Coordinates of C-alpha atoms in Angstrom, one line a residue:
X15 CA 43.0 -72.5 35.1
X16 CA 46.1 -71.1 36.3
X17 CA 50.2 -72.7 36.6
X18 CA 51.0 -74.1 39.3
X19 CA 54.6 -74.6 39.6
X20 CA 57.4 -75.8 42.4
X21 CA 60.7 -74.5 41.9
X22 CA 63.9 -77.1 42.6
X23 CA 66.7 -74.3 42.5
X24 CA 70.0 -74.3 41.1
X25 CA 72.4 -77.2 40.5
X26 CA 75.9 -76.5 38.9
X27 CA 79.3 -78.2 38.8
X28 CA 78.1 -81.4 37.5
X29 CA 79.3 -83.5 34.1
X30 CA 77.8 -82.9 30.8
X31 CA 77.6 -85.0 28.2
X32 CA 77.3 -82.4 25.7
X33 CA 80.5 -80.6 26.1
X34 CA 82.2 -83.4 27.6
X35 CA 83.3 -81.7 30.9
X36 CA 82.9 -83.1 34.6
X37 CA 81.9 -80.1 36.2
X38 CA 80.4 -77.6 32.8
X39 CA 76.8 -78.2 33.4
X40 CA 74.6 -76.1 35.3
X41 CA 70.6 -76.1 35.4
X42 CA 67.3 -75.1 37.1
X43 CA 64.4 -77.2 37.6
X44 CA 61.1 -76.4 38.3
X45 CA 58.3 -79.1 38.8
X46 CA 54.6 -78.4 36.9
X47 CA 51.6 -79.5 38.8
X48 CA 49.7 -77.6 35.8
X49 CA 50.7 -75.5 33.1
X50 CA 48.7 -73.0 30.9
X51 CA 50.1 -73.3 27.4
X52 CA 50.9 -68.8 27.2
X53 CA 53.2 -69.6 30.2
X54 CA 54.7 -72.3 28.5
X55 CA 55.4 -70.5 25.6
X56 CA 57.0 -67.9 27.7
X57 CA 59.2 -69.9 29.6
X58 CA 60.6 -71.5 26.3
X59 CA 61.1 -67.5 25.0
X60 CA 63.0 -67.4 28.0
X61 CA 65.5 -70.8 27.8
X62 CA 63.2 -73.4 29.7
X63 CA 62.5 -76.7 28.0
X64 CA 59.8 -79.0 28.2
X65 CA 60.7 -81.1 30.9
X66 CA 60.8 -77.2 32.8
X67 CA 64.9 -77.5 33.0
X68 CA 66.8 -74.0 32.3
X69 CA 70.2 -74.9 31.2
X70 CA 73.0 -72.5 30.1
X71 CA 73.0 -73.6 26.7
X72 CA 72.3 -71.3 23.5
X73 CA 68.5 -71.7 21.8
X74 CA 67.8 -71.8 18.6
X75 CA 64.4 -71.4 16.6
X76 CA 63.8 -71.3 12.6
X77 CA 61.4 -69.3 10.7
X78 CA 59.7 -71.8 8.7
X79 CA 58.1 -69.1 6.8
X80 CA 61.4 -68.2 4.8
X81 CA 63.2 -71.6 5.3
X82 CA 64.6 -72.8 1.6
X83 CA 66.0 -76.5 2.4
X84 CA 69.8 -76.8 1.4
X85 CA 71.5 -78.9 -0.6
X86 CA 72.2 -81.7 1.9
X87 CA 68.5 -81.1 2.7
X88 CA 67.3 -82.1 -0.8
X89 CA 69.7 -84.9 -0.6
X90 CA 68.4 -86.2 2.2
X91 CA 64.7 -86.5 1.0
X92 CA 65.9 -87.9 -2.0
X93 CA 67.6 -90.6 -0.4
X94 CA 64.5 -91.5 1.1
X95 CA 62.2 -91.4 -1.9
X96 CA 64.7 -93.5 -3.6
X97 CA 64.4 -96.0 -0.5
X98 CA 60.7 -96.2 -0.4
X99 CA 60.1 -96.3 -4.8
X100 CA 63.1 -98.8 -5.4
X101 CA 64.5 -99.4 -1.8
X102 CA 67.6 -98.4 -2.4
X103 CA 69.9 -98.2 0.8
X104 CA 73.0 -95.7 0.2
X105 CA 76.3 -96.7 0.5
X106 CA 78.7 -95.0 2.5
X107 CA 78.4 -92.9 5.9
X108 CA 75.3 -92.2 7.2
X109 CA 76.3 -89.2 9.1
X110 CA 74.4 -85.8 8.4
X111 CA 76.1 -83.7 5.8
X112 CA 77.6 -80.8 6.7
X113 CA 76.3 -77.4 6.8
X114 CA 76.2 -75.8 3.5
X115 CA 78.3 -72.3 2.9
X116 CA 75.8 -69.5 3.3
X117 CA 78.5 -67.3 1.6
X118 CA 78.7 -67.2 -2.5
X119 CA 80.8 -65.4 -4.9
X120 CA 78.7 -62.8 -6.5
X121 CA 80.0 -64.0 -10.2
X122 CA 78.5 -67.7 -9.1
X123 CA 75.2 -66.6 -7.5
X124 CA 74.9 -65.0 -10.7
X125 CA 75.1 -67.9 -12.3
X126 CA 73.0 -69.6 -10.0
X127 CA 70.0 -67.8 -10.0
X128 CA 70.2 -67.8 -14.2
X129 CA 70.5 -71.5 -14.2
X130 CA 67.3 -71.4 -11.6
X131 CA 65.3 -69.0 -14.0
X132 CA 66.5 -71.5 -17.1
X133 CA 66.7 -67.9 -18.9
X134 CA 68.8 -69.5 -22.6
X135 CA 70.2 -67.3 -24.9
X136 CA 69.5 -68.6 -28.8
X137 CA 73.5 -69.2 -29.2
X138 CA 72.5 -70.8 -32.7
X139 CA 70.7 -67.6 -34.0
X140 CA 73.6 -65.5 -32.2
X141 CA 76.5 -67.5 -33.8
X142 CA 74.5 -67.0 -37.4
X143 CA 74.5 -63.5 -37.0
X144 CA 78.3 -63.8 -36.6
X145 CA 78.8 -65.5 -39.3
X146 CA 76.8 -63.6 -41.6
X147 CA 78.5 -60.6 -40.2
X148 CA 82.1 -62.4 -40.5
X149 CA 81.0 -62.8 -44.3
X150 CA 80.2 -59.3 -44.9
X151 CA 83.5 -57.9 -43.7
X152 CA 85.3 -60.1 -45.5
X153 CA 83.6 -59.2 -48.6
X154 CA 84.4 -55.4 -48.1
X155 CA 87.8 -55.9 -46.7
X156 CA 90.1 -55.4 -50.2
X157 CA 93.5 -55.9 -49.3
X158 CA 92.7 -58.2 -45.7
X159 CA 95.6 -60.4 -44.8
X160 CA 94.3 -64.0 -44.2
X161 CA 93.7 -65.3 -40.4
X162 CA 93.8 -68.6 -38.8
X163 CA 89.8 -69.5 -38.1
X164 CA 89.9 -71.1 -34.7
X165 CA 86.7 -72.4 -32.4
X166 CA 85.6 -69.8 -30.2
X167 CA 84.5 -71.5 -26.8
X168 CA 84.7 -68.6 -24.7
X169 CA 82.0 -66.7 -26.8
X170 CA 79.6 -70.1 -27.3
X171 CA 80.5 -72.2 -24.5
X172 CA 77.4 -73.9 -23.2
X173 CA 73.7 -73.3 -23.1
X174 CA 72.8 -71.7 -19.6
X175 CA 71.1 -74.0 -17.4
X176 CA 70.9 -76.6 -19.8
X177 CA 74.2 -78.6 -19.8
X178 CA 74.4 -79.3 -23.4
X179 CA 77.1 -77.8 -25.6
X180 CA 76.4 -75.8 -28.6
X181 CA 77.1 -75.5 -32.2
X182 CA 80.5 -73.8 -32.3
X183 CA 81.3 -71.0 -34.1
X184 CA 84.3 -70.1 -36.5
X185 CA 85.9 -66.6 -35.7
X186 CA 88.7 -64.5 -36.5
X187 CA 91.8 -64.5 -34.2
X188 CA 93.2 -61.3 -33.1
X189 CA 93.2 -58.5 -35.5
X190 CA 96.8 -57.0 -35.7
X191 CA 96.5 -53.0 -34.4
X192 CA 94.4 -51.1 -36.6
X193 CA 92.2 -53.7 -37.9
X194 CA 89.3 -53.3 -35.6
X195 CA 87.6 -55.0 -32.6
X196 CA 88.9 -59.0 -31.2
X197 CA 85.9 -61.0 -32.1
X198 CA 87.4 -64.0 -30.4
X199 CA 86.2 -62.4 -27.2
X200 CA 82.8 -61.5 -25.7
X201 CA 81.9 -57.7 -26.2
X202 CA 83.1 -55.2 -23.2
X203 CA 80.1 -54.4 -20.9
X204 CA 79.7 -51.8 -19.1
X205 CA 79.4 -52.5 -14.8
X206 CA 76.3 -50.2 -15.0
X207 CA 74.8 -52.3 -17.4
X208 CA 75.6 -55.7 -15.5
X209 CA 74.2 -54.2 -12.4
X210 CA 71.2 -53.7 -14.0
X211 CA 70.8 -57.3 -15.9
X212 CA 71.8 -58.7 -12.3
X213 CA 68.6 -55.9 -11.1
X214 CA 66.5 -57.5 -13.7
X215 CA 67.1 -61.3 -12.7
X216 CA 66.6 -61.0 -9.1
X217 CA 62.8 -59.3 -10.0
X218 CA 62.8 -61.9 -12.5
X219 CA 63.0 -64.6 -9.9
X220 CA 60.6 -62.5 -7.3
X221 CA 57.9 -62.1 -10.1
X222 CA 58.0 -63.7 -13.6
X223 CA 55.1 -63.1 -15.5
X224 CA 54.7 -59.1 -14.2
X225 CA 58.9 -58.9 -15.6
X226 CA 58.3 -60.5 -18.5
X227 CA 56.1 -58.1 -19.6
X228 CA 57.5 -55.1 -18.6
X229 CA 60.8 -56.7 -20.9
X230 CA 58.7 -57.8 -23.5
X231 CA 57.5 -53.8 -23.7
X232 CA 60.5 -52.9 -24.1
X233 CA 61.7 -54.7 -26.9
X234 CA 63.9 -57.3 -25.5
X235 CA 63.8 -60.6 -27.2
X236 CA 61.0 -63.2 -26.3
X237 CA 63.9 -65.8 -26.0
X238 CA 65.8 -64.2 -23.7
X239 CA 62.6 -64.8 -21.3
X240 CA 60.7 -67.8 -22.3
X241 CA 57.0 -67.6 -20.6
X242 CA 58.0 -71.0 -18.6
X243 CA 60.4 -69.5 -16.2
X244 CA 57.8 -69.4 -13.4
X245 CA 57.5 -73.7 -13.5
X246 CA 61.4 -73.7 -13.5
X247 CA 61.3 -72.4 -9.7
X248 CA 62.8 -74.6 -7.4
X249 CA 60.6 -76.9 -5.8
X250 CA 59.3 -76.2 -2.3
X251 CA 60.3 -78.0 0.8
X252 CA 56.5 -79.8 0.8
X253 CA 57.0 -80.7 -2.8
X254 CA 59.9 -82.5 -2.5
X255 CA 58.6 -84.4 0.8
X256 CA 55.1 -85.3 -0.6
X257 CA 56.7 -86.3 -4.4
X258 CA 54.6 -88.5 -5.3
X259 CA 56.1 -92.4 -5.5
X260 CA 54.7 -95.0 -8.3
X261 CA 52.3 -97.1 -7.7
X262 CA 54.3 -100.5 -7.4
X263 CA 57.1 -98.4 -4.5
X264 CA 58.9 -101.2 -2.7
X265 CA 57.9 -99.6 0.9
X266 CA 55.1 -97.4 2.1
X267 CA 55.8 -94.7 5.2
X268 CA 53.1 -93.5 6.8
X269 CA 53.7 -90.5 9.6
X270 CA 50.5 -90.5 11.8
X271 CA 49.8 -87.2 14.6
X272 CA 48.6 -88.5 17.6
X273 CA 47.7 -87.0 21.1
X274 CA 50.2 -88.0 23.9
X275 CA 47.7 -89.4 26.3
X276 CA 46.7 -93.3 27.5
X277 CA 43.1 -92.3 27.0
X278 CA 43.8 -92.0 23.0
X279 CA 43.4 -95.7 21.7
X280 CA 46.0 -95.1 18.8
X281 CA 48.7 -94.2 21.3
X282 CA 47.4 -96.6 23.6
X283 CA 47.7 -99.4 20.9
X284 CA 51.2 -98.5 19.9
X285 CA 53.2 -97.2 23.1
X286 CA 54.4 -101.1 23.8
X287 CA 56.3 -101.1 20.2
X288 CA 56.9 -97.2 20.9
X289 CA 58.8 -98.0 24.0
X290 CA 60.5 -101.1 22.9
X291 CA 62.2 -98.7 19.9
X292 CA 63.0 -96.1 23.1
X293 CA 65.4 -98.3 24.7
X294 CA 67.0 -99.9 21.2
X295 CA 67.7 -96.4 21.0
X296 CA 69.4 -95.5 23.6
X297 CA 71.4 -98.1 24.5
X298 CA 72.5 -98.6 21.0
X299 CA 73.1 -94.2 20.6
X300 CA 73.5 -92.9 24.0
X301 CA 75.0 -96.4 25.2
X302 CA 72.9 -96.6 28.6
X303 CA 72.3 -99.6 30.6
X304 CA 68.8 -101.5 29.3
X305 CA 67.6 -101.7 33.1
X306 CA 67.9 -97.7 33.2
X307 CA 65.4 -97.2 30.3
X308 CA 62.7 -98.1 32.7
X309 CA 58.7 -97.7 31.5
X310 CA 58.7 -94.6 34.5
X311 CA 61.6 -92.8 33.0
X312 CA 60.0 -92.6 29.8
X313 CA 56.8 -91.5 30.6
X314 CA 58.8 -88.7 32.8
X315 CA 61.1 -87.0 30.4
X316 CA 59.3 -87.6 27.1
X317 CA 55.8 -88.1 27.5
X318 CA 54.3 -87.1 30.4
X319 CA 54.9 -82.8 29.5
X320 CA 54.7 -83.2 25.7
X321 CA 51.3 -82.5 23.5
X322 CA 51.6 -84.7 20.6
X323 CA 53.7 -87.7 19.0
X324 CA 54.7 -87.8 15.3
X325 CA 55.1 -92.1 14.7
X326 CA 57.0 -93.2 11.6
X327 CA 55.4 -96.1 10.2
X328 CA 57.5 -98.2 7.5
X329 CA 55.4 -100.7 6.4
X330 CA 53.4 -101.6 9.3
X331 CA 56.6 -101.0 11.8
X332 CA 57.1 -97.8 13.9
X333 CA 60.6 -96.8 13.1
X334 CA 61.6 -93.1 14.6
X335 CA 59.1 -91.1 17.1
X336 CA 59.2 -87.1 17.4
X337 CA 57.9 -85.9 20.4
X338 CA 56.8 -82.2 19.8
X339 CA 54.2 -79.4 21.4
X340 CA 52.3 -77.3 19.7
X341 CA 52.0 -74.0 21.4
X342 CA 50.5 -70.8 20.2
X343 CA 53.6 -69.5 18.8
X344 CA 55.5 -72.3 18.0
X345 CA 56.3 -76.2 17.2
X346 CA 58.4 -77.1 19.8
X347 CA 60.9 -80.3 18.7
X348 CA 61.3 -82.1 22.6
X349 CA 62.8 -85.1 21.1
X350 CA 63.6 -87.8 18.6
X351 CA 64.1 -91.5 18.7
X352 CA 64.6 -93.7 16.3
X353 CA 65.6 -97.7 15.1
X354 CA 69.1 -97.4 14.6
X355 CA 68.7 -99.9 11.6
X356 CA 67.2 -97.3 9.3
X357 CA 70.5 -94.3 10.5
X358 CA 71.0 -94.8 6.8
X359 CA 68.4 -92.6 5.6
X360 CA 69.4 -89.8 8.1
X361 CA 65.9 -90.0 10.5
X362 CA 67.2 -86.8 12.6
X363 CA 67.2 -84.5 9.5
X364 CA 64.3 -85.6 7.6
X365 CA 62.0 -85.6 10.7
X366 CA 63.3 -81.7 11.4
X367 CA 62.2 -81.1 8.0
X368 CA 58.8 -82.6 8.2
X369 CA 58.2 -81.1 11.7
X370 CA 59.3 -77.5 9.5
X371 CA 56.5 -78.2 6.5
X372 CA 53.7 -79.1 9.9
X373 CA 54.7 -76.1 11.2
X374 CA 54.0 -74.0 7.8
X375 CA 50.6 -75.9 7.0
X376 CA 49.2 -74.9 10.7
X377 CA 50.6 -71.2 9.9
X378 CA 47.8 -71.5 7.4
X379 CA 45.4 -71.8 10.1
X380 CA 46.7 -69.7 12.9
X381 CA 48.8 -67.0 11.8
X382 CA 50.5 -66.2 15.0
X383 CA 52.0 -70.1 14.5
X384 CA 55.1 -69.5 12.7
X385 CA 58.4 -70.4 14.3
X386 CA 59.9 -74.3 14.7
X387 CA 62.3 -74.5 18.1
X388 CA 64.5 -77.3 17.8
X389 CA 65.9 -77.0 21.4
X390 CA 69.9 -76.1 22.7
X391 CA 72.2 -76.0 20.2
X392 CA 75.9 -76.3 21.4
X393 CA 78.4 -75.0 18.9
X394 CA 80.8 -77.2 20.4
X395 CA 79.1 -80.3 20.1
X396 CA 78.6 -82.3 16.9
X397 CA 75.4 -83.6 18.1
X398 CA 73.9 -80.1 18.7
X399 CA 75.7 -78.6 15.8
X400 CA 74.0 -79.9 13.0
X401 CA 70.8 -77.9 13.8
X402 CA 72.6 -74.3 12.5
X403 CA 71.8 -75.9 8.9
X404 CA 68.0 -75.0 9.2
X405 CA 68.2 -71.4 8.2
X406 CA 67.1 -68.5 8.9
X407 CA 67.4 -69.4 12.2
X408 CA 67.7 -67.3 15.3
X409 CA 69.4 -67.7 19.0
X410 CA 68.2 -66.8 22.1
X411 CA 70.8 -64.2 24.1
X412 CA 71.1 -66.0 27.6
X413 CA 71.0 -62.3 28.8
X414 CA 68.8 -60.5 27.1
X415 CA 66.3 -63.1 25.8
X416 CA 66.0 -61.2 22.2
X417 CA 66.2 -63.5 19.3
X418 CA 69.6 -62.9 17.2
X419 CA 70.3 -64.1 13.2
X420 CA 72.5 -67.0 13.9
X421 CA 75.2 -65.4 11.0
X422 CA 75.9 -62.6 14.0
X423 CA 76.1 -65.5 17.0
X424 CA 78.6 -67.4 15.5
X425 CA 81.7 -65.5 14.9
X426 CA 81.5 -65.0 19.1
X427 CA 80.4 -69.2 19.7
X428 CA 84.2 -69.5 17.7
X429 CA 85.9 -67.7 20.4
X430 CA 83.7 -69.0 23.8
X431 CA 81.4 -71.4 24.7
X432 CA 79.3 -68.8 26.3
X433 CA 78.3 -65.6 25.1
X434 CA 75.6 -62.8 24.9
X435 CA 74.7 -62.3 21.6
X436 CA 72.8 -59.0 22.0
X437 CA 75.3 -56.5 20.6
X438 CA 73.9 -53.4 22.4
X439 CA 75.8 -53.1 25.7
X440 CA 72.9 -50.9 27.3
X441 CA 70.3 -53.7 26.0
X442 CA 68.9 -55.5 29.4
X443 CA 66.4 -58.1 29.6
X444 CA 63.2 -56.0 29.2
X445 CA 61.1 -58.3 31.3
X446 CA 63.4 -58.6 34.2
X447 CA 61.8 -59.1 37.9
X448 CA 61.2 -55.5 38.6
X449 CA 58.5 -55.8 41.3
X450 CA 59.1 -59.4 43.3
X451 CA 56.7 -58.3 45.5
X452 CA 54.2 -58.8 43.3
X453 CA 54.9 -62.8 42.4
X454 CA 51.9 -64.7 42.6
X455 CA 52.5 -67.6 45.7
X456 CA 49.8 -70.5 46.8
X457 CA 50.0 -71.2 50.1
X458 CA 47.8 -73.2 52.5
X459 CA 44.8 -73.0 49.3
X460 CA 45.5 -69.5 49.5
X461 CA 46.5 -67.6 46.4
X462 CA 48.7 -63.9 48.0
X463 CA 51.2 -62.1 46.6
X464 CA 54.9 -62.5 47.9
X465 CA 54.8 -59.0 49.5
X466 CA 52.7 -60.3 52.2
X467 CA 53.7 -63.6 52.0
X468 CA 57.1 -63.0 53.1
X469 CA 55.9 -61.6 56.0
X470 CA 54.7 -64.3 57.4
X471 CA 57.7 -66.2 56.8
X472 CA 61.2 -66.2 59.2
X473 CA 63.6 -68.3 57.3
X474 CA 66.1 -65.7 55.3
X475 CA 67.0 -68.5 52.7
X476 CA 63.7 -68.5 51.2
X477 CA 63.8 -65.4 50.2
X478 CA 66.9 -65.8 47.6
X479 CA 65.4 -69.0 46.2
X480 CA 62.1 -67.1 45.7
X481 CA 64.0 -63.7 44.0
X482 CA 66.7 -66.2 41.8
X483 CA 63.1 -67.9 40.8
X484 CA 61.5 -64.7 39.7
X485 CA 64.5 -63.5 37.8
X486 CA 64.5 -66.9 35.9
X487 CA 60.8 -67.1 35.1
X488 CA 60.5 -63.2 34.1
X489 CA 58.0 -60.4 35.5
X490 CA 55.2 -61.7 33.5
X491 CA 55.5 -65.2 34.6
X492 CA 55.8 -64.2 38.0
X493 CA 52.4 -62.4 38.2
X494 CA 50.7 -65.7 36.2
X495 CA 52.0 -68.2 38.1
X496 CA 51.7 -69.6 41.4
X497 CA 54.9 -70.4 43.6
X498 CA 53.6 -73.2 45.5
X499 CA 55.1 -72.7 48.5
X500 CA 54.8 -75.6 51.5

């Protein structure tokens, strides 16, 4: 089996809806009569999309692997566990949160990662030691003026992690000059020694039992590190989507997998109520006519090129469809629809984050599957925007085609709407069209390579859509795929 593909050219100066401009879009088109899915995956590694359009647009892809969800994350599956236990429906906008800083002072991602541990200091036994050693100075102090005993809340505060306060402690207030150290204040530490607690944390965090041990040895207090610090993780993404939900839950949601094709009965069954949701959807979101949302258009741009179909059931009623592919590399996100009665419990972020646990349960089974591509992402553009929240993430350079950490794209995305993230000025796209002659073309049922192809041929414009073709589609492609050619 081989691609066979027709390629459409270049179409620029038209409006997009994206960026809003009446001449800013520009695209390439190619037409699939079959398509291998290596090639597939190669073309998307190199800016095409499923329906085989190259746009100008940036590309972004997250590494499931290392993805932590954020805080609007959490708040989003939340909000739908609470839905389906107690059907609770928020109040308030239903618009995505924002993206979450990815920048933290140092003094409060300290105190982030102990409240994560639940590492507690025993402030009672602490604040009887200072009594008891209070007591003692008093008793040898002879000729000790007397002092004001004030609470000391900077030295007791609260418990770490646990939000209660603690029994306060009575201590002297400043000592006049002379009469020894201010035990209204915390101790003086040394940076080198807060270097090394914030040293021992981080491996705390990385691996509790092996730390704990290696503290224990060395004569630091068991209470300081309580043997339960490993269950105090945070959950994991797959935890807090599959929590489980009592027995007597107001709603039940079901997300079924099935093949995009009319000869599977379940998607056979269900593509009527499928496409009825399609066109709620867009004409009640993108605002198009109901007469454009026609059966044919649907099966063209979402269905016809797409692998499999992720169908929300609420109680018995599809309510959002994901359209994805699965290639060897990757879960490819092609496209999302959903019943604009159920906006409130954010369908566009919670599918992206069930699409990113899927993706990290078939890692388990084939290694090489480990990266979730969520399609263009426009800086610019609310809409396109909100997918720079699944991190790490990575964006395609439109000249290079290298993956780039989104943190170095989008200082330049500020500045311009279209940039080449590749720092390296000598970097060039490494599988550039060295050798056109060797492009695979089919021709009459006759599979040659465009070398001796061309010869044959006397029209000069072919030649440039054939070369602008081959610089698209990369050396690789070229060589694997056949340029039908009529």
């Amino acid at each position: 089996m081989a691609s066979v593909v027709e390629y459409k050219g270049l179409r620029a100066g038209y409006h997009c809806g994206y960026c809003d401009s009446k001449e800013g879009k520009a695209s390439c088109g190619m037409w699939a009569h079959s398509m291998t899915v290596q090639d597939y995956q190669d073309l998307i590694d190199r800016g095409w999309r499923s329906s085989l359009f190259k746009y100008l647009f940036c590309f972004p892809r997250c590494r499931p692997l290392q993805f932590q969800p954020s805080k609007s994350h959490k708040k989003v599956l939340k909000k739908m566990l609470k839905f389906l236990a107690k059907g609770e429906v928020p109040k308030g906008s239903c618009e995505d949160e924002p993206m979450d800083s990815t920048m933290d002072d140092a003094v409060a991602g300290d105190f982030a990662l102990i409240n994560k541990l639940d590492i507690q200091c025993d402030l009672k036994t602490l604040s009887d030691d200072v009594k008891e050693s209070l007591e003692s100075e008093g008793k040898n102090s002879k000729k000790e003026e007397p002092h004001e005993l004030l609470q000391s809340q900077d030295f007791v505060g609260e418990k770490l992690g646990s939000g209660e306060p603690s029994h306060s402690v009575k201590v002297h207030t400043i000592p006049k000059p002379g009469k020894g150290a201010d035990l209204s204040k915390p101790p003086c530490r040394k940076a080198k020694e807060i270097r090394k607690e914030r040293k021992r944390l981080k491996l705390m965090q990385q691996n509790p039992a092996e730390e704990l041990e290696s503290f224990q040895a060395q004569g630091h207090p068991p209470s300081l590190f309580p043997p339960k610090a490993k269950s105090n993780q945070p959950k994991s993404l797959e935890d807090l989507i599959f929590e489980s939900l009592p027995e007597n839950a107001s709603h039940k949601l079901e997300v079924r997998l099935v093949p995009v094709s009319f000869e599977d009965p379940e998607f056979k069954s269900s593509f009527s109520q499928s496409f009825s949701l399609y066109v709620k959807y867009q004409v009640a979101i993108h605002q198009d006519p109901p007469d454009e949302c026609g059966k044919t258009e649907v099966l063209l741009t979402v269905v016809f090129f797409c692998v499999c179909a992720s169908q929300y059931w609420l109680d018995g009623k599809i309510i959002a469809v994901g359209v994805i592919d699965i290639l060897p590399n990757c879960v490819s996100s092609v496209y999302l629809y959903y019943d604009p009665d159920y906006s409130f419990l954010s369908l566009g972020v919670y599918s992206a984050l069930r699409e990113i646990a899927f993706t990290r349960q078939l890692h388990e089974k084939t290694s090489q599957l480990s990266y979730y591509y969520m399609g263009f992402y426009i800086h610019s553009c609310p809409k396109m925007k909100y997918k720079g929240q699944y991190r790490p993430s990575d964006l395609l350079c439109p000249e290079t085609y290298v993956w780039v950490p989104i943190e170095q794209c989008l200082p330049s995305l500020e500045n311009s709407k279209y940039c080449r993230f590749n720092q390296d000025p000598e970097a060039v796209d490494e599988d550039r069209s060295t050798e056109p002659d060797r492009l695979q073309v089919f021709h009459k049922r006759a599979i040659m390579p465009y070398g001796v192809y061309k010869k044959q041929q006397k029209d000069p414009s072919e030649e440039a859509a054939v070369l602008q073709y081959a610089s698209l589609v990369g050396q690789k492609c070229s060589e694997r795929m056949l340029l039908f050619r009529n």
